CSV table of C-alpha atoms and ligand atoms in Angstrom, one decimal:
chain,number,residue,atom,x,y,z
A,1,UNK,CA,108.5,102.7,48.6
A,2,UNK,CA,105.9,104.4,50.7
A,3,UNK,CA,107.0,105.1,54.3
A,4,UNK,CA,104.7,105.3,57.2
A,5,UNK,CA,105.4,107.9,59.9
A,6,UNK,CA,104.3,107.5,63.5
A,7,UNK,CA,101.9,110.3,64.4
A,8,UNK,CA,103.2,112.9,66.9
A,9,UNK,CA,102.0,112.2,70.5
A,10,UNK,CA,99.0,114.2,71.6
A,11,UNK,CA,99.9,117.2,73.7
A,12,UNK,CA,98.0,119.6,76.0
A,13,UNK,CA,97.8,123.4,75.8
A,14,UNK,CA,101.4,123.8,77.2
A,15,UNK,CA,102.8,121.2,74.8
A,16,UNK,CA,103.2,118.3,77.3
A,17,UNK,CA,102.1,114.7,76.7
A,18,UNK,CA,100.3,112.6,79.3
A,19,UNK,CA,103.5,110.8,80.0
A,20,UNK,CA,104.9,114.0,81.4
A,21,UNK,CA,102.3,113.7,84.2
A,22,UNK,CA,103.1,110.1,85.2
A,23,UNK,CA,104.9,109.0,88.3
A,24,UNK,CA,106.6,105.9,89.6
A,25,UNK,CA,105.2,102.4,89.3
A,26,UNK,CA,102.6,101.8,92.1
A,27,UNK,CA,103.5,99.5,94.9
A,28,UNK,CA,99.9,99.5,96.3
A,29,UNK,CA,97.8,96.3,96.0
A,30,UNK,CA,96.5,95.5,92.6
A,31,UNK,CA,92.9,96.8,92.5
A,32,UNK,CA,93.3,99.3,95.3
A,33,UNK,CA,90.9,102.2,94.7
A,34,UNK,CA,93.8,104.6,95.4
A,35,UNK,CA,95.5,103.6,92.1
A,36,UNK,CA,92.4,104.6,90.1
A,37,UNK,CA,92.4,108.0,91.8
A,38,UNK,CA,96.1,108.5,90.8
A,39,UNK,CA,95.1,107.8,87.2
A,40,UNK,CA,92.3,110.5,87.4
A,41,UNK,CA,94.8,113.0,88.9
A,42,UNK,CA,97.2,112.4,86.0
A,43,UNK,CA,94.4,112.9,83.4
A,44,UNK,CA,93.0,116.0,85.1
A,45,UNK,CA,96.3,117.8,85.5
A,46,UNK,CA,97.3,116.9,81.9
A,47,UNK,CA,94.0,118.1,80.5
A,48,UNK,CA,94.0,121.3,82.5
A,49,UNK,CA,97.5,122.0,81.2
A,50,UNK,CA,99.1,122.6,84.6
A,51,UNK,CA,102.9,122.5,84.5
A,52,UNK,CA,103.9,119.6,86.8
A,53,UNK,CA,106.7,121.8,88.3
A,54,UNK,CA,104.0,124.2,89.6
A,55,UNK,CA,102.4,121.5,91.6
A,56,UNK,CA,103.3,120.7,95.3
A,57,UNK,CA,102.1,117.2,96.3
A,58,UNK,CA,101.5,116.9,100.0
A,59,UNK,CA,100.5,113.9,102.1
A,60,UNK,CA,100.7,112.3,105.5
A,61,UNK,CA,101.3,108.6,106.3
A,62,UNK,CA,99.3,105.7,104.9
A,63,UNK,CA,98.8,103.7,101.7
A,64,UNK,CA,96.9,106.8,100.4
A,65,UNK,CA,99.7,109.1,101.4
A,66,UNK,CA,102.1,107.0,99.4
A,67,UNK,CA,100.1,107.7,96.2
A,68,UNK,CA,101.8,111.0,95.3
A,69,UNK,CA,104.8,108.9,94.3
A,70,UNK,CA,102.7,107.3,91.6
A,71,UNK,CA,101.8,110.5,89.7
A,72,UNK,CA,103.5,113.7,88.5
A,73,UNK,CA,107.1,112.8,89.3
A,74,UNK,CA,108.3,116.2,88.1
A,75,UNK,CA,106.4,117.9,90.9
A,76,UNK,CA,107.8,118.7,94.4
A,77,UNK,CA,106.5,116.2,97.0
A,78,UNK,CA,106.4,116.1,100.8
A,79,UNK,CA,105.3,113.3,103.1
A,80,UNK,CA,104.5,114.9,106.4
A,81,UNK,CA,104.2,113.3,109.8
A,82,UNK,CA,100.9,111.3,110.1
A,83,UNK,CA,98.0,113.7,110.1
A,84,UNK,CA,100.0,116.9,109.6
A,85,UNK,CA,99.6,117.4,105.9
A,86,UNK,CA,97.3,120.5,106.3
A,87,UNK,CA,99.9,122.6,108.2
A,88,UNK,CA,102.7,121.7,105.7
A,89,UNK,CA,100.3,122.5,102.8
A,90,UNK,CA,99.4,125.9,104.4
A,91,UNK,CA,103.0,126.7,104.8
A,92,UNK,CA,103.9,125.8,101.2
A,93,UNK,CA,101.1,127.9,99.8
A,94,UNK,CA,101.9,130.9,102.0
A,95,UNK,CA,105.6,130.7,101.0
A,96,UNK,CA,104.7,130.6,97.3
A,97,UNK,CA,101.1,131.3,96.2
A,98,UNK,CA,101.9,130.4,92.6
A,99,UNK,CA,102.0,126.7,93.6
A,100,UNK,CA,99.1,124.5,93.0
A,101,UNK,CA,98.9,122.6,96.3
A,102,UNK,CA,97.5,119.1,96.0
A,103,UNK,CA,97.0,117.1,99.3
A,104,UNK,CA,96.3,113.4,98.9
A,105,UNK,CA,95.7,111.6,102.1
A,106,UNK,CA,93.6,109.0,103.9
A,107,UNK,CA,90.6,108.8,106.1
A,108,UNK,CA,92.8,107.7,109.0
A,109,UNK,CA,95.3,110.5,108.4
A,110,UNK,CA,92.4,113.0,108.1
A,111,UNK,CA,89.6,112.0,110.5
A,112,UNK,CA,91.6,110.4,113.3
A,113,UNK,CA,95.1,111.7,114.1
A,114,UNK,CA,94.9,114.7,111.8
A,115,UNK,CA,91.4,115.9,112.6
A,116,UNK,CA,92.7,119.0,114.5
A,117,UNK,CA,94.7,120.1,111.5
A,118,UNK,CA,91.9,119.2,109.0
A,119,UNK,CA,89.3,121.5,110.7
A,120,UNK,CA,91.6,124.5,110.7
A,121,UNK,CA,92.5,124.1,107.0
A,122,UNK,CA,88.8,123.9,106.1
A,123,UNK,CA,87.9,127.1,108.0
A,124,UNK,CA,90.7,129.2,106.5
A,125,UNK,CA,89.9,128.7,102.8
A,126,UNK,CA,93.6,128.2,102.0
A,127,UNK,CA,93.9,127.3,98.3
A,128,UNK,CA,94.6,123.6,98.6
A,129,UNK,CA,93.0,120.7,96.8
A,130,UNK,CA,92.5,118.1,99.6
A,131,UNK,CA,91.7,114.6,98.4
A,132,UNK,CA,90.7,112.0,100.9
A,133,UNK,CA,91.2,108.4,99.7
A,134,UNK,CA,88.5,107.1,101.9
A,135,UNK,CA,88.4,103.3,102.6
A,136,UNK,CA,87.1,103.4,106.2
A,137,UNK,CA,90.2,101.6,107.5
A,138,UNK,CA,93.9,102.1,108.3
A,139,UNK,CA,95.0,100.1,105.2
A,140,UNK,CA,98.8,100.5,105.9
A,141,UNK,CA,98.6,99.2,109.4
A,142,UNK,CA,96.5,96.2,108.4
A,143,UNK,CA,92.9,97.3,108.4
A,144,UNK,CA,91.7,98.7,111.8
A,145,UNK,CA,88.5,100.9,111.6
A,146,UNK,CA,89.0,104.6,110.9
A,147,UNK,CA,86.7,107.3,112.1
A,148,UNK,CA,84.8,107.3,108.7
A,149,UNK,CA,83.8,103.6,109.0
A,150,UNK,CA,80.0,103.3,109.1
A,151,UNK,CA,78.1,101.8,112.0
A,152,UNK,CA,77.6,98.1,111.4
A,153,UNK,CA,80.6,97.9,109.1
A,154,UNK,CA,82.4,94.6,109.5
A,155,UNK,CA,86.2,93.9,109.5
A,156,UNK,CA,87.6,90.7,108.0
A,157,UNK,CA,88.2,89.6,111.6
A,158,UNK,CA,84.4,89.8,112.2
A,159,UNK,CA,84.7,92.9,114.4
A,160,UNK,CA,81.7,95.2,113.9
A,161,UNK,CA,82.0,99.0,114.2
A,162,UNK,CA,79.6,100.6,116.7
A,163,UNK,CA,80.8,104.2,116.6
A,164,UNK,CA,79.2,106.8,114.4
A,165,UNK,CA,81.2,107.9,111.4
A,166,UNK,CA,82.6,111.4,110.9
A,167,UNK,CA,81.2,112.9,107.6
A,168,UNK,CA,84.2,114.9,106.4
A,169,UNK,CA,82.1,116.6,103.7
A,170,UNK,CA,79.4,117.9,106.1
A,171,UNK,CA,82.1,119.0,108.4
A,172,UNK,CA,84.0,120.8,105.7
A,173,UNK,CA,80.9,122.7,104.5
A,174,UNK,CA,80.0,123.7,108.0
A,175,UNK,CA,83.6,125.0,108.6
A,176,UNK,CA,84.0,127.1,105.5
A,177,UNK,CA,85.5,125.0,102.7
A,178,UNK,CA,84.4,126.5,99.4
A,179,UNK,CA,84.3,123.5,97.2
A,180,UNK,CA,83.1,120.2,98.7
A,181,UNK,CA,82.4,117.0,96.8
A,182,UNK,CA,82.2,113.3,97.1
A,183,UNK,CA,82.9,110.6,94.5
A,184,UNK,CA,83.9,107.0,94.1
A,185,UNK,CA,87.2,105.8,92.9
A,186,UNK,CA,85.5,103.6,90.3
A,187,UNK,CA,83.4,106.4,88.8
A,188,UNK,CA,85.9,107.6,86.2
A,189,UNK,CA,83.8,110.3,84.5
A,190,UNK,CA,82.5,111.9,87.7
A,191,UNK,CA,85.9,112.0,89.5
A,192,UNK,CA,87.7,113.3,86.4
A,193,UNK,CA,85.3,116.2,86.0
A,194,UNK,CA,85.4,117.0,89.7
A,195,UNK,CA,89.2,117.1,89.8
A,196,UNK,CA,89.3,119.5,86.8
A,197,UNK,CA,86.8,121.8,88.5
A,198,UNK,CA,88.9,121.6,91.7
A,199,UNK,CA,92.0,122.7,89.8
A,200,UNK,CA,90.2,125.8,88.6
A,201,UNK,CA,88.8,126.7,92.0
A,202,UNK,CA,90.5,129.2,94.2
A,203,UNK,CA,90.0,128.3,97.8
A,204,UNK,CA,89.9,125.1,99.9
A,205,UNK,CA,88.6,122.1,97.9
A,206,UNK,CA,87.6,118.9,99.7
A,207,UNK,CA,87.0,115.8,97.6
A,208,UNK,CA,86.2,112.7,99.7
A,209,UNK,CA,86.7,109.8,97.4
A,210,UNK,CA,85.3,106.4,98.6
A,211,UNK,CA,88.2,104.1,97.6
A,212,UNK,CA,87.8,100.5,98.5
A,213,UNK,CA,90.7,98.8,100.2
A,214,UNK,CA,90.7,95.5,98.4
A,215,UNK,CA,92.9,93.8,101.0
A,216,UNK,CA,91.2,94.7,104.3
A,217,UNK,CA,87.9,96.2,103.5
A,218,UNK,CA,86.3,94.8,100.4
A,219,UNK,CA,84.2,91.9,101.6
A,220,UNK,CA,80.7,91.1,102.5
A,221,UNK,CA,79.7,93.4,105.4
A,222,UNK,CA,81.9,96.3,104.6
A,223,UNK,CA,80.2,99.5,103.6
A,224,UNK,CA,83.2,100.8,101.6
A,225,UNK,CA,83.4,97.8,99.4
A,226,UNK,CA,83.0,97.9,95.6
A,227,UNK,CA,79.7,95.9,95.9
A,228,UNK,CA,78.2,98.1,98.6
A,229,UNK,CA,79.1,101.2,96.7
A,230,UNK,CA,77.7,99.8,93.4
A,231,UNK,CA,74.4,99.0,95.2
A,232,UNK,CA,74.0,102.2,97.2
A,233,UNK,CA,75.7,105.0,95.3
A,234,UNK,CA,73.3,107.7,94.5
A,235,UNK,CA,74.7,110.4,92.2
A,236,UNK,CA,73.4,113.9,93.1
A,237,UNK,CA,73.9,115.1,89.5
A,238,UNK,CA,76.0,114.6,86.5
A,239,UNK,CA,79.1,116.7,86.8
A,240,UNK,CA,80.7,118.1,83.7
A,241,UNK,CA,83.6,120.6,83.7
A,242,UNK,CA,84.3,122.8,80.8
A,243,UNK,CA,87.7,124.5,80.9
A,244,UNK,CA,87.6,128.1,79.5
A,245,UNK,CA,90.6,127.5,77.3
A,246,UNK,CA,89.1,124.6,75.4
A,247,UNK,CA,86.6,124.9,72.6
A,248,UNK,CA,84.0,122.5,73.5
A,249,UNK,CA,80.6,121.7,72.0
A,250,UNK,CA,78.3,122.0,75.0
A,251,UNK,CA,75.6,119.4,75.4
A,252,UNK,CA,73.1,120.3,78.1
A,253,UNK,CA,69.5,120.3,78.8
A,254,UNK,CA,68.2,123.8,79.6
A,255,UNK,CA,66.4,123.9,82.9
A,256,UNK,CA,68.2,120.9,84.4
A,257,UNK,CA,71.6,122.4,84.8
A,258,UNK,CA,73.3,125.1,86.8
A,259,UNK,CA,76.6,126.9,85.8
A,260,UNK,CA,79.0,128.1,88.4
A,261,UNK,CA,81.6,130.6,87.2
A,262,UNK,CA,85.0,129.9,88.8
A,263,UNK,CA,87.6,132.6,89.6
A,264,UNK,CA,89.5,131.9,86.4
A,265,UNK,CA,86.4,132.3,84.2
A,266,UNK,CA,85.9,128.6,83.5
A,267,UNK,CA,82.6,127.0,84.2
A,268,UNK,CA,81.5,124.1,86.3
A,269,UNK,CA,78.4,122.7,84.9
A,270,UNK,CA,76.3,120.6,87.2
A,271,UNK,CA,73.6,118.5,85.5
A,272,UNK,CA,71.0,118.0,88.2
A,273,UNK,CA,68.9,114.9,88.6
A,274,UNK,CA,66.7,117.0,90.9
A,275,UNK,CA,65.2,120.1,89.5
A,276,UNK,CA,65.9,122.2,92.6
A,277,UNK,CA,69.4,121.2,93.8
A,278,UNK,CA,71.5,124.3,94.3
A,279,UNK,CA,75.2,123.8,95.0
A,280,UNK,CA,75.5,127.4,96.2
A,281,UNK,CA,73.3,126.8,99.2
A,282,UNK,CA,75.2,125.6,102.3
A,283,UNK,CA,72.0,124.8,104.2
A,284,UNK,CA,70.7,122.7,101.4
A,285,UNK,CA,74.0,120.8,101.0
A,286,UNK,CA,74.1,119.9,104.7
A,287,UNK,CA,70.4,118.9,104.7
A,288,UNK,CA,71.0,116.6,101.7
A,289,UNK,CA,73.9,114.9,103.3
A,290,UNK,CA,71.9,114.4,106.5
A,291,UNK,CA,69.0,113.0,104.5
A,292,UNK,CA,71.3,110.6,102.6
A,293,UNK,CA,72.8,109.4,105.9
A,294,UNK,CA,69.3,108.7,107.3
A,295,UNK,CA,68.4,106.8,104.1
A,296,UNK,CA,71.7,104.8,104.3
A,297,UNK,CA,72.7,106.3,100.9
A,298,UNK,CA,76.1,107.5,99.7
A,299,UNK,CA,75.4,110.7,98.0
A,300,UNK,CA,78.0,111.7,95.4
A,301,UNK,CA,78.5,114.9,93.5
A,302,UNK,CA,79.5,118.5,94.2
A,303,UNK,CA,77.5,119.4,97.3
A,304,UNK,CA,78.7,123.0,97.8
A,305,UNK,CA,80.6,125.6,95.8
A,306,UNK,CA,81.3,129.2,96.7
A,307,UNK,CA,83.7,130.9,94.3
A,308,UNK,CA,83.3,134.3,95.8
A,309,UNK,CA,84.7,133.8,99.4
A,310,UNK,CA,88.1,135.5,99.9
A,311,UNK,CA,91.0,133.0,100.3
A,312,UNK,CA,93.3,133.0,103.3
A,313,UNK,CA,96.0,134.6,101.1
A,314,UNK,CA,93.6,137.5,100.2
A,315,UNK,CA,92.5,137.9,103.8
A,316,UNK,CA,96.1,138.3,105.0
A,317,UNK,CA,97.1,140.4,102.0
A,318,UNK,CA,99.9,137.9,101.1
A,319,UNK,CA,102.5,139.2,98.6
A,320,UNK,CA,102.3,137.8,95.0
A,321,UNK,CA,106.0,136.9,95.0
A,322,UNK,CA,107.4,133.7,96.5
A,323,UNK,CA,108.9,134.6,99.8
A,324,UNK,CA,112.2,133.0,98.9
A,325,UNK,CA,112.7,135.4,96.0
A,326,UNK,CA,112.1,138.6,98.0
A,327,UNK,CA,115.1,140.9,98.4
A,328,UNK,CA,116.5,141.9,101.8
A,329,UNK,CA,114.9,145.4,101.6
A,330,UNK,CA,111.4,143.9,101.3
A,331,UNK,CA,111.8,141.4,104.2
A,332,UNK,CA,113.9,143.3,106.7
A,333,UNK,CA,112.1,146.1,108.7
A,334,UNK,CA,113.8,149.5,108.5
A,335,UNK,CA,115.7,150.8,111.6
A,336,UNK,CA,112.9,153.3,112.1
A,337,UNK,CA,110.2,150.6,112.0
A,338,UNK,CA,112.2,148.5,114.6
A,339,UNK,CA,112.7,151.6,116.8
A,340,UNK,CA,108.9,152.3,116.7
A,341,UNK,CA,108.1,148.7,117.7
A,342,UNK,CA,110.6,149.0,120.6
A,343,UNK,CA,109.1,152.3,121.6
A,344,UNK,CA,105.6,150.7,121.7
A,345,UNK,CA,106.9,147.9,123.9
A,346,UNK,CA,108.5,150.2,126.5
B,401,LIG,C1,102.3,109.3,114.8
B,401,LIG,C2,101.9,108.0,114.1
B,401,LIG,N1,100.9,107.3,114.7
B,401,LIG,C3,100.6,106.1,114.1
B,401,LIG,C4,101.2,105.7,112.9
B,401,LIG,C5,100.8,104.3,112.3
B,401,LIG,N2,100.0,104.5,111.1
B,401,LIG,C6,100.6,104.6,109.9
B,401,LIG,S1,99.5,104.7,108.6
B,401,LIG,C7,98.2,104.7,109.7
B,401,LIG,C8,96.8,104.9,109.3
B,401,LIG,C9,96.6,105.1,107.8
B,401,LIG,O1,95.3,105.1,107.5
B,401,LIG,P1,94.7,106.0,106.3
B,401,LIG,O2,95.2,107.4,106.5
B,401,LIG,O3,93.3,105.8,106.3
B,401,LIG,O4,95.5,105.5,105.0
B,401,LIG,P2,95.2,104.1,104.2
B,401,LIG,O5,96.4,103.3,104.5
B,401,LIG,O6,94.0,103.5,104.6
B,401,LIG,O7,95.2,104.6,102.8
B,401,LIG,C10,98.7,104.6,111.1
B,401,LIG,C11,97.8,104.6,112.2
B,401,LIG,C12,102.2,106.5,112.4
B,401,LIG,N3,102.8,106.2,111.3
B,401,LIG,N4,102.5,107.7,113.0
B,402,LIG,S1,96.3,97.6,102.0
B,402,LIG,FE1,94.3,98.4,101.2
B,402,LIG,S2,94.7,100.6,101.1
B,402,LIG,FE2,96.7,99.6,101.3
B,402,LIG,S3,97.4,99.3,99.1
B,402,LIG,FE3,96.4,97.4,99.8
B,402,LIG,S4,94.3,97.7,99.1
B,402,LIG,FE4,95.2,99.7,99.1
B,403,LIG,MG1,92.2,104.5,105.0
């Protein structure tokens, strides 16, 4: 009698299945944009073949900051105090530069209480992938406006926002982040490619993902709702990411795309809708964001990439080895060195 054997599960380049990248069952509302982002993170880390144990998941406080519990349960995870994820992420990367630091946080966590921490992370080019799950509200505390809510945006209670929003992408570009992008939680293809490119980038990555809060901010009048985004989203270009370790048949139109070589040799291929869009120009990126704002459009895509800027770790000449593994003789100054310091202080 013929026997049928079950095919072996598909594995990535380090022999893991996608199940090895999953986390706990989500406790967020059904349909919350944040859940879709968790799915994209799982797929991107699986496809890039990053060992989950190398990843440090960092967050603040909020529904978005709970998300790391729902992906890569084999990674280390740290929920910081509200808005303090950047300093914890900086510390983690300094202590062990072999880690892949993934910060997942909210617009409230980032642009309100944590804005002071956010700006300093962006200006240092610390290798951290910073994902903002941006719904324009404080979801966890029942839907008050955050600092990214657009003027005229309406809460369920009828309250209208009159304060101008902070554009975290424009701010990050201005401050020195070296990979800045915006996507939408429902745009599977674009977000997936962006996250893979972000993993390959060395330096600060900011991805602002508009992520509708279905409970407090997905109704008529909200500018972060599914309907509003569907009607107003304007993709800057098609993003496709080609990892160097995958043999891929490339499909591109010469003359309409630009390739950016990342530090690890892999390529970010941007398929432009406009002939002349150049993601290596800071000025152009800021101008396009300002124009989109004036036109009431949500521009998505990779706005700015600079793979050549030195990272914070390079600037301070950080050791390759994790600090916790250094022997005494490498961390303790010699008696002569201490005496010299004392002499200088006299
Ligand atoms: C120091 C401090 N202040 C205020 C709060 C209350 N609080 C908890 S989450 C939150 C806002 C979360 O909003 P956001 O970061 O946008 O996440 P979301 O829930 O929308 O995903 C606030 C104000 C807190 N936990 N700690
Ligand atoms: S309250 Fe909003 S942000 Fe929080 S889990 Fe529900 S839908 Fe998501
Ligand atoms: Mg929010």
